[in-house]
Amino acid sequence: MAEASVHIPDLSATSTVPFTEEYAGAFGFQLDLEGISELPDVWYSEELNKVYCCRCVSFPVLMNVSFPLPSGSIIRAMAVFRDPEYAGEVVTCCPHHEQLLRDSSDVDHAEHLIQVEGNEQAQYFSNLETKRHSVTVPFEEFSKSTTVWYKFMCYTSCFVNMNRRSILTIITLESPRGQVLGRRCFEVEIYPKDELPCPKFEETFTINTSSQEEKIHHLKQEEFEELGNFRIMHC
């Protein structure tokens, strides 16, 4: 069986400002979110690479590799703010939803936004230096694919912490020593059950809004350049 020649970059999956650049790596790490479309209360926009889901509703993420992995490799999931100006802040559950989970179950990871369902091997981590939260599960041994069911425990609209700011879920494939072998990301927006938007409307609205913002930015840039040329001509 063919094995990959591994070049491992010196990147930490839980650094102060985590990397979000897509990285298939030597093992050809890929995500498949198509299984989400068959579930209620969650949907995935391939064009936007974005999951829309209700709070506490789990959905499957299929991970694939092209070559056998080192024994003991893991999958790590972590949430970060998408926009650069907030990238240094830590994403957590709001105090209200954290307390709801503590009251309803005996867990020691109630503050974690991303949680795993149906996998007893899930481990939750809080980095002592960066304060960032992550959850890991083993990549299935002797397999080129594994499926993890994730759920999100707070609303994007909660005033404390997320406060309507866009978040990315970073999925890293790591060696047993914590070296990053691959990285994939997708955006997530979490809603109350009766407020989940219509897929076609939301996708069209978001694409059109982004297009308009790009046009406005381009026009402003042209105006700035014209003003600069005017000043040069009249100096």
Short mmCIF file of C-alpha atoms in Angstrom, two decimals:
data_model
loop_
_atom_site.label_atom_id
_atom_site.label_comp_id
_atom_site.label_asym_id
_atom_site.label_seq_id
_atom_site.Cartn_x
_atom_site.Cartn_y
_atom_site.Cartn_z
CA MET A 1 0.00 0.00 0.00
CA ALA A 2 1.37 3.43 -0.97
CA GLU A 3 2.45 5.72 1.83
CA ALA A 4 2.84 9.48 1.78
CA SER A 5 6.19 11.18 2.12
CA VAL A 6 5.49 13.51 5.03
CA HIS A 7 6.73 17.08 5.26
CA ILE A 8 5.39 18.49 8.53
CA PRO A 9 5.27 22.29 8.91
CA ASP A 10 6.12 23.74 12.31
CA LEU A 11 2.60 25.04 12.98
CA SER A 12 0.59 24.77 16.19
CA ALA A 13 -3.11 24.03 15.91
CA THR A 14 -3.82 26.03 19.07
CA SER A 15 -1.55 29.07 18.70
CA THR A 16 -2.57 32.56 19.86
CA VAL A 17 -3.96 33.37 16.41
CA PRO A 18 -4.58 29.97 14.76
CA PHE A 19 -3.88 29.46 11.07
CA THR A 20 -6.98 29.25 8.87
CA GLU A 21 -5.28 28.58 5.52
CA GLU A 22 -6.57 25.42 3.84
CA TYR A 23 -3.87 22.75 3.79
CA ALA A 24 -4.44 19.27 2.33
CA GLY A 25 -0.92 18.18 3.25
CA ALA A 26 0.92 15.06 2.14
CA PHE A 27 -2.04 12.85 3.09
CA GLY A 28 -4.58 14.74 0.95
CA PHE A 29 -6.84 15.72 3.87
CA GLN A 30 -10.40 16.61 2.77
CA LEU A 31 -13.80 17.26 4.35
CA ASP A 32 -17.18 16.15 3.02
CA LEU A 33 -20.23 17.99 4.37
CA GLU A 34 -22.75 16.73 1.85
CA GLY A 35 -24.40 14.40 4.39
CA ILE A 36 -25.78 17.45 6.17
CA SER A 37 -28.36 18.05 3.43
CA GLU A 38 -30.36 15.00 4.53
CA LEU A 39 -30.90 16.31 8.09
CA PRO A 40 -33.52 18.65 9.59
CA ASP A 41 -32.53 21.89 11.34
CA VAL A 42 -29.17 22.13 9.57
CA TRP A 43 -28.01 22.80 6.01
CA TYR A 44 -24.77 23.43 4.17
CA SER A 45 -24.02 25.94 1.42
CA GLU A 46 -21.27 24.56 -0.79
CA GLU A 47 -20.91 27.88 -2.58
CA LEU A 48 -20.35 29.75 0.69
CA ASN A 49 -18.67 26.82 2.48
CA LYS A 50 -20.96 27.57 5.39
CA VAL A 51 -23.09 25.49 7.78
CA TYR A 52 -26.37 26.91 9.09
CA CYS A 53 -27.59 24.97 12.10
CA CYS A 54 -29.74 25.11 15.19
CA ARG A 55 -28.18 25.08 18.63
CA CYS A 56 -27.44 21.58 19.99
CA VAL A 57 -28.30 19.92 16.66
CA SER A 58 -25.50 17.53 15.67
CA PHE A 59 -24.37 16.98 12.08
CA PRO A 60 -21.78 14.69 10.46
CA VAL A 61 -18.46 15.78 9.02
CA LEU A 62 -16.75 13.12 6.92
CA MET A 63 -12.94 13.33 6.84
CA ASN A 64 -10.98 11.63 4.07
CA VAL A 65 -7.28 11.04 3.40
CA SER A 66 -5.51 9.57 0.38
CA PHE A 67 -2.84 7.60 2.25
CA PRO A 68 -2.63 5.63 5.51
CA LEU A 69 -2.00 7.85 8.53
CA PRO A 70 0.49 7.39 11.36
CA SER A 71 -1.05 5.29 14.13
CA GLY A 72 -2.64 7.49 16.78
CA SER A 73 -3.46 10.43 14.49
CA ILE A 74 -6.28 12.67 15.69
CA ILE A 75 -8.84 15.17 14.44
CA ARG A 76 -9.08 18.49 16.31
CA ALA A 77 -11.96 20.98 16.00
CA MET A 78 -11.72 24.58 17.18
CA ALA A 79 -13.80 27.71 16.65
CA VAL A 80 -12.25 31.10 15.82
CA PHE A 81 -13.62 34.45 14.75
CA ARG A 82 -13.43 34.80 10.98
CA ASP A 83 -12.61 38.50 10.72
CA PRO A 84 -8.96 39.46 11.33
CA GLU A 85 -9.78 42.24 13.82
CA TYR A 86 -11.31 39.66 16.19
CA ALA A 87 -8.97 36.74 15.45
CA GLY A 88 -7.10 37.15 18.73
CA GLU A 89 -10.25 36.71 20.83
CA VAL A 90 -11.36 33.32 22.14
CA VAL A 91 -14.72 31.84 21.08
CA THR A 92 -16.71 30.28 23.93
CA CYS A 93 -20.28 29.63 24.97
CA CYS A 94 -22.04 32.55 26.60
CA PRO A 95 -22.51 32.25 30.41
CA HIS A 96 -26.24 31.54 30.02
CA HIS A 97 -25.85 28.54 27.71
CA GLU A 98 -22.83 27.32 29.65
CA GLN A 99 -24.92 27.24 32.83
CA LEU A 100 -27.79 25.49 31.03
CA LEU A 101 -25.44 22.65 30.11
CA ARG A 102 -23.99 22.44 33.61
CA ASP A 103 -27.49 22.22 35.06
CA SER A 104 -28.64 19.52 32.64
CA SER A 105 -25.58 17.24 32.57
CA ASP A 106 -22.50 16.42 34.59
CA VAL A 107 -19.78 17.66 32.21
CA ASP A 108 -16.57 19.58 32.74
CA HIS A 109 -16.51 21.18 29.27
CA ALA A 110 -19.72 23.22 29.37
CA GLU A 111 -17.91 26.37 28.22
CA HIS A 112 -16.88 24.72 24.92
CA LEU A 113 -18.85 25.94 21.90
CA ILE A 114 -18.01 22.89 19.75
CA GLN A 115 -18.86 19.50 21.21
CA VAL A 116 -18.80 15.96 19.86
CA GLU A 117 -21.77 13.62 20.01
CA GLY A 118 -21.68 9.83 20.07
CA ASN A 119 -17.94 9.34 20.51
CA GLU A 120 -16.70 8.29 23.94
CA GLN A 121 -13.11 8.93 22.87
CA ALA A 122 -13.68 12.67 22.49
CA GLN A 123 -11.33 14.76 24.61
CA TYR A 124 -11.80 18.44 25.44
CA PHE A 125 -8.87 20.82 25.87
CA SER A 126 -8.42 24.36 27.16
CA ASN A 127 -5.00 25.77 26.28
CA LEU A 128 -3.48 27.26 29.44
CA GLU A 129 -1.66 30.00 27.50
CA THR A 130 -4.11 31.00 24.77
CA LYS A 131 -7.33 29.97 26.62
CA ARG A 132 -8.63 28.50 23.36
CA HIS A 133 -10.95 25.49 23.45
CA SER A 134 -10.73 22.46 21.20
CA VAL A 135 -12.05 18.91 21.04
CA THR A 136 -10.24 15.91 19.59
CA VAL A 137 -11.21 12.42 18.44
CA PRO A 138 -8.98 9.66 17.06
CA PHE A 139 -8.90 9.17 13.29
CA GLU A 140 -10.16 5.63 12.73
CA GLU A 141 -7.19 3.26 12.63
CA PHE A 142 -6.32 1.55 9.32
CA SER A 143 -8.93 3.62 7.49
CA LYS A 144 -8.86 6.44 4.96
CA SER A 145 -12.04 8.04 6.30
CA THR A 146 -13.74 8.81 9.58
CA THR A 147 -16.96 10.62 10.49
CA VAL A 148 -17.40 12.94 13.47
CA TRP A 149 -20.73 14.35 14.66
CA TYR A 150 -20.39 17.95 15.89
CA LYS A 151 -22.86 20.23 17.61
CA PHE A 152 -22.67 23.89 18.61
CA MET A 153 -23.88 24.94 22.04
CA CYS A 154 -24.56 28.68 21.70
CA TYR A 155 -26.24 31.10 19.28
CA THR A 156 -24.21 33.31 16.98
CA SER A 157 -26.49 36.14 18.11
CA CYS A 158 -25.74 35.75 21.85
CA PHE A 159 -24.64 39.16 23.10
CA VAL A 160 -21.81 37.83 25.27
CA ASN A 161 -18.85 36.49 23.24
CA MET A 162 -20.00 35.83 19.66
CA ASN A 163 -22.36 38.81 19.40
CA ARG A 164 -23.26 38.14 15.73
CA ARG A 165 -19.64 37.92 14.65
CA SER A 166 -18.82 35.32 12.00
CA ILE A 167 -16.98 32.21 13.17
CA LEU A 168 -14.91 29.57 11.43
CA THR A 169 -14.56 25.96 12.48
CA ILE A 170 -10.97 24.82 11.98
CA ILE A 171 -10.54 21.07 11.55
CA THR A 172 -6.93 19.92 11.83
CA LEU A 173 -5.50 16.49 11.18
CA GLU A 174 -2.64 15.93 13.63
CA SER A 175 0.03 13.36 14.33
CA PRO A 176 0.23 11.76 17.80
CA ARG A 177 2.82 14.43 18.68
CA GLY A 178 0.48 17.28 17.75
CA GLN A 179 2.06 18.14 14.41
CA VAL A 180 -0.41 19.48 11.85
CA LEU A 181 -0.76 17.11 8.88
CA GLY A 182 -3.69 18.92 7.24
CA ARG A 183 -6.21 21.69 7.83
CA ARG A 184 -9.70 22.48 6.58
CA CYS A 185 -12.19 25.20 7.58
CA PHE A 186 -15.86 26.04 7.19
CA GLU A 187 -18.01 28.88 8.47
CA VAL A 188 -20.85 28.22 10.91
CA GLU A 189 -23.90 30.23 11.92
CA ILE A 190 -26.06 29.00 14.81
CA TYR A 191 -29.76 29.88 15.20
CA PRO A 192 -32.73 29.25 17.47
CA LYS A 193 -34.86 26.49 15.98
CA ASP A 194 -37.63 28.78 14.72
CA GLU A 195 -35.20 31.26 13.10
CA LEU A 196 -33.13 29.02 10.81
CA PRO A 197 -33.14 30.84 7.44
CA CYS A 198 -34.39 29.45 4.15
CA PRO A 199 -31.39 27.95 2.30
CA LYS A 200 -32.03 29.43 -1.15
CA PHE A 201 -32.90 32.91 0.16
CA GLU A 202 -29.97 33.11 2.57
CA GLU A 203 -27.45 31.86 0.01
CA THR A 204 -28.66 34.30 -2.66
CA PHE A 205 -28.81 37.20 -0.20
CA THR A 206 -25.29 36.56 1.12
CA ILE A 207 -23.78 36.20 -2.35
CA ASN A 208 -25.52 39.38 -3.58
CA THR A 209 -24.48 41.31 -0.48
CA SER A 210 -20.86 40.23 -0.88
CA SER A 211 -20.97 41.20 -4.55
CA GLN A 212 -22.35 44.65 -3.71
CA GLU A 213 -19.69 45.18 -1.04
CA GLU A 214 -16.98 44.29 -3.56
CA LYS A 215 -18.45 46.74 -6.09
CA ILE A 216 -18.59 49.52 -3.49
CA HIS A 217 -15.00 48.84 -2.46
CA HIS A 218 -13.91 48.90 -6.13
CA LEU A 219 -15.74 52.20 -6.77
CA LYS A 220 -14.23 53.78 -3.67
CA GLN A 221 -10.79 52.65 -4.81
CA GLU A 222 -11.36 54.19 -8.26
CA GLU A 223 -12.53 57.46 -6.69
CA PHE A 224 -9.46 57.52 -4.46
CA GLU A 225 -7.15 56.93 -7.44
CA GLU A 226 -8.91 59.64 -9.48
CA LEU A 227 -8.56 62.08 -6.58
CA GLY A 228 -4.87 61.22 -6.32
CA ASN A 229 -4.37 61.81 -10.05
CA PHE A 230 -6.24 65.13 -9.79
CA ARG A 231 -3.97 66.30 -6.99
CA ILE A 232 -0.83 65.28 -8.90
CA MET A 233 -1.99 67.13 -12.04
CA HIS A 234 -2.69 70.33 -10.08
CA CYS A 235 0.41 70.45 -7.88
#
